[in-house]
Every structure is written in structure tokens, then in C-alpha cells.
mmCIF file of C-alpha atoms in Angstrom:
data_model
loop_
_atom_site.group_PDB
_atom_site.id
_atom_site.type_symbol
_atom_site.label_atom_id
_atom_site.label_comp_id
_atom_site.label_asym_id
_atom_site.label_seq_id
_atom_site.Cartn_x
_atom_site.Cartn_y
_atom_site.Cartn_z
ATOM 1 C CA UNK A 1 18.527 -11.375 -3.539
ATOM 2 C CA UNK A 2 20.546 -13.059 -1.371
ATOM 3 C CA UNK A 3 19.773 -16.922 -0.660
ATOM 4 C CA UNK A 4 17.858 -18.002 1.788
ATOM 5 C CA UNK A 5 20.329 -19.635 3.860
ATOM 6 C CA UNK A 6 22.113 -16.640 3.714
ATOM 7 C CA UNK A 7 19.504 -14.293 5.425
ATOM 8 C CA UNK A 8 19.287 -13.968 9.197
ATOM 9 C CA UNK A 9 16.651 -13.395 11.784
ATOM 10 C CA UNK A 10 17.182 -10.037 13.285
ATOM 11 C CA UNK A 11 19.238 -8.354 10.334
ATOM 12 C CA UNK A 12 18.554 -5.066 10.462
ATOM 13 C CA UNK A 13 18.862 -2.618 7.492
ATOM 14 C CA UNK A 14 18.796 1.394 7.170
ATOM 15 C CA UNK A 15 16.911 2.282 4.057
ATOM 16 C CA UNK A 16 17.666 6.340 4.351
ATOM 17 C CA UNK A 17 15.437 9.263 5.117
ATOM 18 C CA UNK A 18 12.822 11.148 2.947
ATOM 19 C CA UNK A 19 11.557 14.698 3.584
ATOM 20 C CA UNK A 20 7.770 15.095 2.646
ATOM 21 C CA UNK A 21 7.549 18.671 0.919
ATOM 22 C CA UNK A 22 4.006 19.824 0.679
ATOM 23 C CA UNK A 23 4.496 19.970 -3.045
ATOM 24 C CA UNK A 24 5.440 16.122 -3.313
ATOM 25 C CA UNK A 25 2.515 15.464 -0.815
ATOM 26 C CA UNK A 26 -0.318 17.488 -2.832
ATOM 27 C CA UNK A 27 1.103 15.815 -6.210
ATOM 28 C CA UNK A 28 0.885 12.165 -4.998
ATOM 29 C CA UNK A 29 -2.526 12.967 -3.234
ATOM 30 C CA UNK A 30 -3.736 14.762 -6.191
ATOM 31 C CA UNK A 31 -2.918 11.447 -8.430
ATOM 32 C CA UNK A 32 -4.004 8.802 -5.965
ATOM 33 C CA UNK A 33 -5.854 10.084 -2.881
ATOM 34 C CA UNK A 34 -7.557 13.219 -3.450
ATOM 35 C CA UNK A 35 -8.779 13.762 0.341
ATOM 36 C CA UNK A 36 -8.689 17.513 1.416
ATOM 37 C CA UNK A 37 -6.224 17.384 4.142
ATOM 38 C CA UNK A 38 -3.623 15.314 1.672
ATOM 39 C CA UNK A 39 -4.143 18.306 -1.410
ATOM 40 C CA UNK A 40 -5.179 21.552 0.124
ATOM 41 C CA UNK A 41 -3.505 23.569 2.809
ATOM 42 C CA UNK A 42 -6.404 25.401 4.096
ATOM 43 C CA UNK A 43 -8.659 22.487 4.233
ATOM 44 C CA UNK A 44 -6.159 20.570 5.973
ATOM 45 C CA UNK A 45 -5.621 23.566 8.856
ATOM 46 C CA UNK A 46 -9.259 22.993 9.170
ATOM 47 C CA UNK A 47 -9.418 19.308 9.586
ATOM 48 C CA UNK A 48 -8.707 17.144 12.693
ATOM 49 C CA UNK A 49 -5.311 16.799 11.482
ATOM 50 C CA UNK A 50 -4.659 20.992 11.671
ATOM 51 C CA UNK A 51 -2.281 20.884 8.805
ATOM 52 C CA UNK A 52 -1.417 19.271 5.542
ATOM 53 C CA UNK A 53 -0.500 15.224 5.784
ATOM 54 C CA UNK A 54 0.800 12.959 3.442
ATOM 55 C CA UNK A 55 -1.410 10.306 2.076
ATOM 56 C CA UNK A 56 -0.506 6.831 4.079
ATOM 57 C CA UNK A 57 0.061 5.661 0.500
ATOM 58 C CA UNK A 58 2.703 7.994 0.109
ATOM 59 C CA UNK A 59 4.231 7.017 2.924
ATOM 60 C CA UNK A 60 4.233 3.487 2.078
ATOM 61 C CA UNK A 61 5.138 3.900 -1.545
ATOM 62 C CA UNK A 62 8.505 5.614 -0.757
ATOM 63 C CA UNK A 63 9.504 2.874 1.466
ATOM 64 C CA UNK A 64 8.829 0.378 -1.152
ATOM 65 C CA UNK A 65 11.396 2.224 -3.516
ATOM 66 C CA UNK A 66 13.954 2.289 -0.721
ATOM 67 C CA UNK A 67 13.308 -1.459 -0.153
ATOM 68 C CA UNK A 68 14.269 -2.137 -3.482
ATOM 69 C CA UNK A 69 16.877 0.324 -4.045
ATOM 70 C CA UNK A 70 18.667 -1.164 -1.520
ATOM 71 C CA UNK A 71 18.087 -4.480 -2.786
ATOM 72 C CA UNK A 72 19.528 -3.121 -6.110
ATOM 73 C CA UNK A 73 22.579 -1.914 -4.175
ATOM 74 C CA UNK A 74 23.193 -5.179 -2.412
ATOM 75 C CA UNK A 75 22.659 -7.533 -5.666
ATOM 76 C CA UNK A 76 25.142 -5.082 -7.337
ATOM 77 C CA UNK A 77 27.707 -5.526 -4.462
ATOM 78 C CA UNK A 78 27.026 -9.127 -4.814
ATOM 79 C CA UNK A 79 27.909 -9.196 -8.429
ATOM 80 C CA UNK A 80 31.238 -7.196 -7.860
ATOM 81 C CA UNK A 81 32.261 -9.440 -5.381
ATOM 82 C CA UNK A 82 31.501 -12.209 -7.980
ATOM 83 C CA UNK A 83 28.903 -13.915 -5.845
ATOM 84 C CA UNK A 84 25.855 -15.445 -7.308
ATOM 85 C CA UNK A 85 22.632 -13.617 -6.809
ATOM 86 C CA UNK A 86 19.325 -15.419 -6.179
ATOM 87 C CA UNK A 87 15.829 -14.481 -8.009
ATOM 88 C CA UNK A 88 13.462 -12.366 -5.964
ATOM 89 C CA UNK A 89 10.037 -13.730 -6.266
ATOM 90 C CA UNK A 90 7.103 -11.856 -6.236
ATOM 91 C CA UNK A 91 5.476 -10.508 -2.925
ATOM 92 C CA UNK A 92 2.296 -12.535 -2.350
ATOM 93 C CA UNK A 93 0.915 -9.666 -0.289
ATOM 94 C CA UNK A 94 1.648 -8.516 3.335
ATOM 95 C CA UNK A 95 -0.104 -8.087 6.667
ATOM 96 C CA UNK A 96 -0.598 -5.577 9.595
ATOM 97 C CA UNK A 97 0.027 -2.047 8.023
ATOM 98 C CA UNK A 98 -0.314 0.754 10.357
ATOM 99 C CA UNK A 99 0.066 4.465 10.563
ATOM 100 C CA UNK A 100 0.022 5.353 14.070
ATOM 101 C CA UNK A 101 0.861 9.063 13.621
ATOM 102 C CA UNK A 102 0.394 11.484 10.521
ATOM 103 C CA UNK A 103 3.299 12.409 8.683
ATOM 104 C CA UNK A 104 3.258 16.411 8.008
ATOM 105 C CA UNK A 105 4.601 18.399 5.227
ATOM 106 C CA UNK A 106 8.327 18.957 5.984
ATOM 107 C CA UNK A 107 8.684 15.546 8.146
ATOM 108 C CA UNK A 108 11.766 13.633 7.777
ATOM 109 C CA UNK A 109 10.876 9.643 7.739
ATOM 110 C CA UNK A 110 13.937 7.574 8.562
ATOM 111 C CA UNK A 111 12.891 3.920 7.171
ATOM 112 C CA UNK A 112 14.462 0.660 8.276
ATOM 113 C CA UNK A 113 13.761 -2.914 7.641
ATOM 114 C CA UNK A 114 14.320 -6.227 10.122
ATOM 115 C CA UNK A 115 14.023 -9.756 9.234
ATOM 116 C CA UNK A 116 11.729 -11.260 11.467
ATOM 117 C CA UNK A 117 11.263 -14.848 9.968
ATOM 118 C CA UNK A 118 12.516 -17.315 7.444
ATOM 119 C CA UNK A 119 11.416 -20.560 6.256
ATOM 120 C CA UNK A 120 11.629 -22.889 3.390
ATOM 121 C CA UNK A 121 8.278 -23.725 1.095
ATOM 122 C CA UNK A 122 7.047 -26.883 1.858
ATOM 123 C CA UNK A 123 5.700 -27.263 -1.812
ATOM 124 C CA UNK A 124 8.595 -25.508 -3.727
ATOM 125 C CA UNK A 125 11.658 -27.072 -2.938
ATOM 126 C CA UNK A 126 14.011 -24.301 -4.779
ATOM 127 C CA UNK A 127 12.063 -21.452 -2.728
ATOM 128 C CA UNK A 128 12.052 -19.699 1.023
ATOM 129 C CA UNK A 129 9.821 -17.081 2.001
ATOM 130 C CA UNK A 130 11.423 -14.308 4.336
ATOM 131 C CA UNK A 131 9.125 -11.868 6.229
ATOM 132 C CA UNK A 132 10.312 -8.947 7.360
ATOM 133 C CA UNK A 133 8.948 -5.686 9.605
ATOM 134 C CA UNK A 134 9.183 -2.345 7.795
ATOM 135 C CA UNK A 135 8.990 0.819 9.724
ATOM 136 C CA UNK A 136 9.086 4.420 9.102
ATOM 137 C CA UNK A 137 9.998 6.787 12.045
ATOM 138 C CA UNK A 138 9.550 10.558 12.075
ATOM 139 C CA UNK A 139 12.547 13.304 13.369
ATOM 140 C CA UNK A 140 10.994 13.507 16.594
ATOM 141 C CA UNK A 141 11.454 9.396 16.993
ATOM 142 C CA UNK A 142 7.997 8.894 16.518
ATOM 143 C CA UNK A 143 6.735 5.219 14.465
ATOM 144 C CA UNK A 144 4.569 6.603 11.542
ATOM 145 C CA UNK A 145 4.326 3.610 9.316
ATOM 146 C CA UNK A 146 5.440 0.080 9.788
ATOM 147 C CA UNK A 147 4.103 -3.383 7.714
ATOM 148 C CA UNK A 148 4.935 -6.627 7.851
ATOM 149 C CA UNK A 149 6.253 -7.942 4.013
ATOM 150 C CA UNK A 150 6.269 -11.589 2.501
ATOM 151 C CA UNK A 151 8.584 -12.515 -0.154
ATOM 152 C CA UNK A 152 9.481 -15.645 -2.166
ATOM 153 C CA UNK A 153 13.106 -16.151 -2.612
ATOM 154 C CA UNK A 154 15.643 -18.568 -4.141
ATOM 155 C CA UNK A 155 17.462 -21.448 -1.900
ATOM 156 C CA UNK A 156 20.934 -21.900 -2.580
ATOM 157 C CA UNK A 157 21.433 -24.406 -5.061
ATOM 158 C CA UNK A 158 22.603 -27.570 -3.721
ATOM 159 C CA UNK B 1 -19.243 10.141 4.542
ATOM 160 C CA UNK B 2 -22.048 8.314 5.680
ATOM 161 C CA UNK B 3 -22.858 7.892 9.452
ATOM 162 C CA UNK B 4 -22.061 4.639 11.067
ATOM 163 C CA UNK B 5 -25.500 4.090 11.522
ATOM 164 C CA UNK B 6 -26.350 4.808 7.721
ATOM 165 C CA UNK B 7 -23.603 1.809 6.646
ATOM 166 C CA UNK B 8 -24.772 -1.747 5.993
ATOM 167 C CA UNK B 9 -22.685 -4.762 6.242
ATOM 168 C CA UNK B 10 -23.198 -6.320 2.705
ATOM 169 C CA UNK B 11 -23.282 -2.838 1.123
ATOM 170 C CA UNK B 12 -21.184 -3.280 -2.388
ATOM 171 C CA UNK B 13 -19.726 -0.073 -4.439
ATOM 172 C CA UNK B 14 -18.646 -0.645 -8.068
ATOM 173 C CA UNK B 15 -15.700 1.456 -8.060
ATOM 174 C CA UNK B 16 -14.770 1.667 -11.643
ATOM 175 C CA UNK B 17 -12.039 -0.126 -13.930
ATOM 176 C CA UNK B 18 -8.721 0.887 -14.960
ATOM 177 C CA UNK B 19 -6.497 -0.103 -17.788
ATOM 178 C CA UNK B 20 -3.087 -0.488 -17.184
ATOM 179 C CA UNK B 21 -0.800 0.915 -20.144
ATOM 180 C CA UNK B 22 2.668 -0.009 -20.464
ATOM 181 C CA UNK B 23 3.840 3.418 -20.358
ATOM 182 C CA UNK B 24 1.812 4.028 -16.803
ATOM 183 C CA UNK B 25 3.356 1.033 -15.306
ATOM 184 C CA UNK B 26 6.717 1.980 -15.888
ATOM 185 C CA UNK B 27 6.120 5.476 -14.800
ATOM 186 C CA UNK B 28 4.891 4.414 -11.437
ATOM 187 C CA UNK B 29 7.487 1.914 -10.848
ATOM 188 C CA UNK B 30 10.645 3.708 -12.016
ATOM 189 C CA UNK B 31 9.254 6.539 -9.099
ATOM 190 C CA UNK B 32 8.528 4.229 -5.951
ATOM 191 C CA UNK B 33 9.013 0.375 -7.487
ATOM 192 C CA UNK B 34 11.854 0.009 -9.591
ATOM 193 C CA UNK B 35 12.464 -3.506 -10.091
ATOM 194 C CA UNK B 36 13.382 -4.891 -13.543
ATOM 195 C CA UNK B 37 9.917 -6.731 -14.596
ATOM 196 C CA UNK B 38 8.235 -3.419 -13.595
ATOM 197 C CA UNK B 39 10.185 -0.732 -15.696
ATOM 198 C CA UNK B 40 11.920 -2.625 -18.601
ATOM 199 C CA UNK B 41 10.092 -4.569 -21.257
ATOM 200 C CA UNK B 42 12.841 -6.827 -22.192
ATOM 201 C CA UNK B 43 13.911 -7.700 -18.784
ATOM 202 C CA UNK B 44 10.218 -8.074 -17.579
ATOM 203 C CA UNK B 45 10.122 -10.510 -20.734
ATOM 204 C CA UNK B 46 13.094 -12.799 -19.620
ATOM 205 C CA UNK B 47 11.414 -12.829 -15.857
ATOM 206 C CA UNK B 48 9.458 -15.571 -14.521
ATOM 207 C CA UNK B 49 6.319 -13.352 -15.251
ATOM 208 C CA UNK B 50 6.907 -13.221 -19.001
ATOM 209 C CA UNK B 51 5.960 -9.935 -19.497
ATOM 210 C CA UNK B 52 5.749 -5.891 -18.231
ATOM 211 C CA UNK B 53 3.613 -5.994 -14.942
ATOM 212 C CA UNK B 54 2.521 -3.371 -12.780
ATOM 213 C CA UNK B 55 3.968 -2.695 -9.305
ATOM 214 C CA UNK B 56 1.570 -4.010 -6.411
ATOM 215 C CA UNK B 57 1.595 -0.685 -4.792
ATOM 216 C CA UNK B 58 0.574 0.971 -8.333
ATOM 217 C CA UNK B 59 -2.775 -1.966 -8.435
ATOM 218 C CA UNK B 60 -3.222 -0.517 -4.783
ATOM 219 C CA UNK B 61 -2.806 2.983 -5.471
ATOM 220 C CA UNK B 62 -5.285 3.004 -8.339
ATOM 221 C CA UNK B 63 -7.771 1.139 -5.762
ATOM 222 C CA UNK B 64 -7.526 4.117 -3.130
ATOM 223 C CA UNK B 65 -8.243 6.769 -5.745
ATOM 224 C CA UNK B 66 -11.002 5.036 -6.774
ATOM 225 C CA UNK B 67 -12.452 4.629 -3.329
ATOM 226 C CA UNK B 68 -11.365 8.005 -2.441
ATOM 227 C CA UNK B 69 -13.265 9.886 -5.554
ATOM 228 C CA UNK B 70 -16.411 7.594 -4.733
ATOM 229 C CA UNK B 71 -16.679 8.963 -1.411
ATOM 230 C CA UNK B 72 -16.451 12.295 -2.680
ATOM 231 C CA UNK B 73 -19.184 11.789 -4.902
ATOM 232 C CA UNK B 74 -21.442 10.284 -2.258
ATOM 233 C CA UNK B 75 -20.662 13.257 -0.030
ATOM 234 C CA UNK B 76 -21.288 15.675 -2.960
ATOM 235 C CA UNK B 77 -24.939 13.699 -3.776
ATOM 236 C CA UNK B 78 -25.507 14.008 0.220
ATOM 237 C CA UNK B 79 -24.827 17.848 -0.017
ATOM 238 C CA UNK B 80 -27.047 18.378 -3.263
ATOM 239 C CA UNK B 81 -29.961 16.470 -1.015
ATOM 240 C CA UNK B 82 -29.101 18.491 1.903
ATOM 241 C CA UNK B 83 -28.050 15.702 4.442
ATOM 242 C CA UNK B 84 -25.553 16.420 6.611
ATOM 243 C CA UNK B 85 -22.170 14.660 6.158
ATOM 244 C CA UNK B 86 -20.016 12.966 8.593
ATOM 245 C CA UNK B 87 -16.409 13.534 8.763
ATOM 246 C CA UNK B 88 -14.154 10.773 7.630
ATOM 247 C CA UNK B 89 -11.662 10.379 10.056
ATOM 248 C CA UNK B 90 -7.913 8.866 9.637
ATOM 249 C CA UNK B 91 -7.712 5.206 8.616
ATOM 250 C CA UNK B 92 -5.569 3.287 11.703
ATOM 251 C CA UNK B 93 -4.344 0.887 8.980
ATOM 252 C CA UNK B 94 -5.625 -2.256 6.945
ATOM 253 C CA UNK B 95 -4.978 -6.101 6.964
ATOM 254 C CA UNK B 96 -4.303 -8.982 4.329
ATOM 255 C CA UNK B 97 -3.371 -7.039 0.937
ATOM 256 C CA UNK B 98 -3.227 -9.829 -1.160
ATOM 257 C CA UNK B 99 -1.815 -9.830 -5.265
ATOM 258 C CA UNK B 100 -2.833 -13.280 -6.290
ATOM 259 C CA UNK B 101 -2.590 -12.527 -9.867
ATOM 260 C CA UNK B 102 -0.174 -10.298 -11.849
ATOM 261 C CA UNK B 103 -1.197 -7.099 -13.419
ATOM 262 C CA UNK B 104 0.145 -7.249 -17.179
ATOM 263 C CA UNK B 105 0.503 -4.267 -19.491
ATOM 264 C CA UNK B 106 -2.871 -3.843 -20.849
ATOM 265 C CA UNK B 107 -4.948 -5.666 -18.358
ATOM 266 C CA UNK B 108 -7.916 -3.879 -17.186
ATOM 267 C CA UNK B 109 -8.698 -4.078 -13.717
ATOM 268 C CA UNK B 110 -12.216 -3.524 -12.319
ATOM 269 C CA UNK B 111 -12.493 -2.475 -8.421
ATOM 270 C CA UNK B 112 -15.264 -2.865 -6.080
ATOM 271 C CA UNK B 113 -15.560 -2.507 -2.014
ATOM 272 C CA UNK B 114 -18.085 -3.974 0.158
ATOM 273 C CA UNK B 115 -18.587 -3.820 3.782
ATOM 274 C CA UNK B 116 -17.924 -6.412 6.076
ATOM 275 C CA UNK B 117 -18.066 -4.993 9.410
ATOM 276 C CA UNK B 118 -19.168 -2.001 11.479
ATOM 277 C CA UNK B 119 -18.753 -1.191 15.085
ATOM 278 C CA UNK B 120 -18.576 1.597 17.412
ATOM 279 C CA UNK B 121 -15.594 2.677 19.325
ATOM 280 C CA UNK B 122 -15.953 1.769 22.831
ATOM 281 C CA UNK B 123 -13.273 4.739 24.092
ATOM 282 C CA UNK B 124 -14.933 7.385 21.805
ATOM 283 C CA UNK B 125 -19.012 8.050 21.759
ATOM 284 C CA UNK B 126 -18.689 9.887 18.743
ATOM 285 C CA UNK B 127 -17.020 7.358 16.367
ATOM 286 C CA UNK B 128 -17.659 4.006 14.844
ATOM 287 C CA UNK B 129 -15.201 1.911 12.561
ATOM 288 C CA UNK B 130 -15.994 0.501 9.336
ATOM 289 C CA UNK B 131 -14.367 -2.569 7.588
ATOM 290 C CA UNK B 132 -14.332 -2.992 4.001
ATOM 291 C CA UNK B 133 -12.994 -5.705 1.723
ATOM 292 C CA UNK B 134 -11.562 -4.323 -1.405
ATOM 293 C CA UNK B 135 -11.256 -5.668 -4.697
ATOM 294 C CA UNK B 136 -9.545 -5.501 -8.304
ATOM 295 C CA UNK B 137 -10.683 -8.272 -11.063
ATOM 296 C CA UNK B 138 -9.171 -8.230 -14.354
ATOM 297 C CA UNK B 139 -10.753 -8.557 -17.479
ATOM 298 C CA UNK B 140 -10.897 -12.858 -17.435
ATOM 299 C CA UNK B 141 -12.217 -12.632 -14.005
ATOM 300 C CA UNK B 142 -9.517 -13.324 -12.231
ATOM 301 C CA UNK B 143 -8.943 -11.639 -8.464
ATOM 302 C CA UNK B 144 -5.795 -9.712 -8.962
ATOM 303 C CA UNK B 145 -5.945 -7.472 -5.715
ATOM 304 C CA UNK B 146 -7.698 -7.372 -2.410
ATOM 305 C CA UNK B 147 -7.010 -5.921 1.002
ATOM 306 C CA UNK B 148 -9.066 -5.363 3.900
ATOM 307 C CA UNK B 149 -9.695 -1.657 5.411
ATOM 308 C CA UNK B 150 -10.667 0.181 8.254
ATOM 309 C CA UNK B 151 -11.775 3.622 8.788
ATOM 310 C CA UNK B 152 -12.979 5.986 11.354
ATOM 311 C CA UNK B 153 -16.215 7.496 10.922
ATOM 312 C CA UNK B 154 -18.733 9.694 12.892
ATOM 313 C CA UNK B 155 -22.047 8.165 14.631
ATOM 314 C CA UNK B 156 -25.041 10.524 13.943
ATOM 315 C CA UNK B 157 -25.630 13.262 16.416
ATOM 316 C CA UNK B 158 -28.245 12.490 19.027
#
């Protein structure tokens, strides 16, 4: 991870796109969110959604995967340039997770992350907190997913 | 799902317990959260966690599974008693997700859900909103996971 001092508010990273195939939707939901409209096309067709939709937690998990992969790629590039890489701390949690529209089987969701706040941690002079708004948008340009994440990062050594 | 009018603030449901085996932790994280301390015991031992820990999204996904299974069981029991079952609407999202302590390989997390608020929806006379605090506690009694969920439910037909 970059050091707190090298992270700019407004920095936006395109994380990539993911197409939610029906089989993958059912496989995730069978394991973690077995509601009828996530695991059964016929039941989904009769639900108020009118068709199979992905678990919101599936939409979220794919976003996390893309965030982590982007960070690992960035760290690899920093190491390749001989730059020091700060440690990524744990996430204390997040807020305001929203699923404003369903994700239907076959939808392609494009994810991005934008830094919205950075600040030092008063009790830990070697640490900072980075807040980011993470979003997913479908092929029609509609927002289907967003949340505000928080992450502890290292401050640049003096 | 029960109707809004039949759901009481303070109602608590024990959702069950889940033991996070190392293999399951690595399998989930390889797919969705491939950070070193979630996928590699040696790297985890050298991290600030000191050992393999579950992805926070894995802890969350198991909670969702147990919430959904409890609801499906409840609906089955209602149908067996000949009671009408209200439709469960989509979740508009949730707030304040926290991971106050790591979940280590071998930890057993016991989940519960407590209704903290119910209210009618002004714009939809047939719908209500139910807010619940969902928690996970480890074998030492420490809170490791919590979030506030929101869910649309039916109001009882007049």
C-alpha cells in the first residue's frame, strides 16, 4: 500500500468489470444467501424482481476481490520501481453500503474506487486512515452498489 | 417473513455457530479477498495478526447464510401452522459494519440477530422496514462482527 502522505483525495482507480453469469449467481447464493430469487430461475421469475438476481453480498465480494487485486498490482509495481511499500492495516469496518438496483444474471458491473478522505490517527503516530467510496455501475450506467470503506495505512517513515 | 405488525423490537434470534477452518478461510479468500494474511499461513504468521485470519467478508457471508436459513425455517414453520407468510422485500443496504477483532483459523463464531427498530414506510402503505443488529461472538465471548441491517417486509393485509 502507498503511504498516507502519497494518497490524494479524489484519486480514482478503475477496478475492472465482472459479468454475473446465472451459474455463478446460484453457486454463491446456494452457499451464502439461499433466497429463492438468488438460487432458482423459476422462483425468481415469479418474485418482484422478475428474474434471477445476484446476492448483494456476491456483488460486494467481487468488488473486494477487485480492490485487493488492484492493491497487490500497485504494490508489485512499486517494488519493481524499488520503492518502499507500506503495510496495509486491518479495516476497522465500513459504512453506508447500498444496493440501489438489482444485478440480474448477465449484467456486467464495472467497479471503481475513489479516495474521499485521508487523515492521521491521533493515537498512532505511525498510522493513518484512508476512506474511499467504492462503486459498481451496470452496462446501462446505473449505480447498483456502493459503500464507504475505511483502511489503516502506514505513514511515511521520517 | 412475519408481517411488520408481528415483529417486536428486542426480539433476539440465535442463528447458530460456525467454526472457521483454515482450508475454508483460504478457499474463500483466494476467490474474494486474496490478502496474504487470509491465504497463506506463513505470511500470516509474519503479519501483525500473527496467524491466519478469515476475510471480514467471509465472516459476514456466513452470518448472512445463517440469517437467511433462520428466516426460511421460520417461514416453513408458519406454513406448517397454516399461517400466511409475508413477502420479504429487498434490502436497501445496511450500516455500521464492524470487525472489532480478527477471526483466527479454528475460532468458533456464534451469531445472533436482534430487532432494534420497526416502522411503516410512508410512501408504501403495504410495506414496512425492519432494522436489526446482527452480531458474531467468538469462543472467548469477544464481539468479532456486527452490522445494522435494513429489510423491507409486508404489512399485514387489512
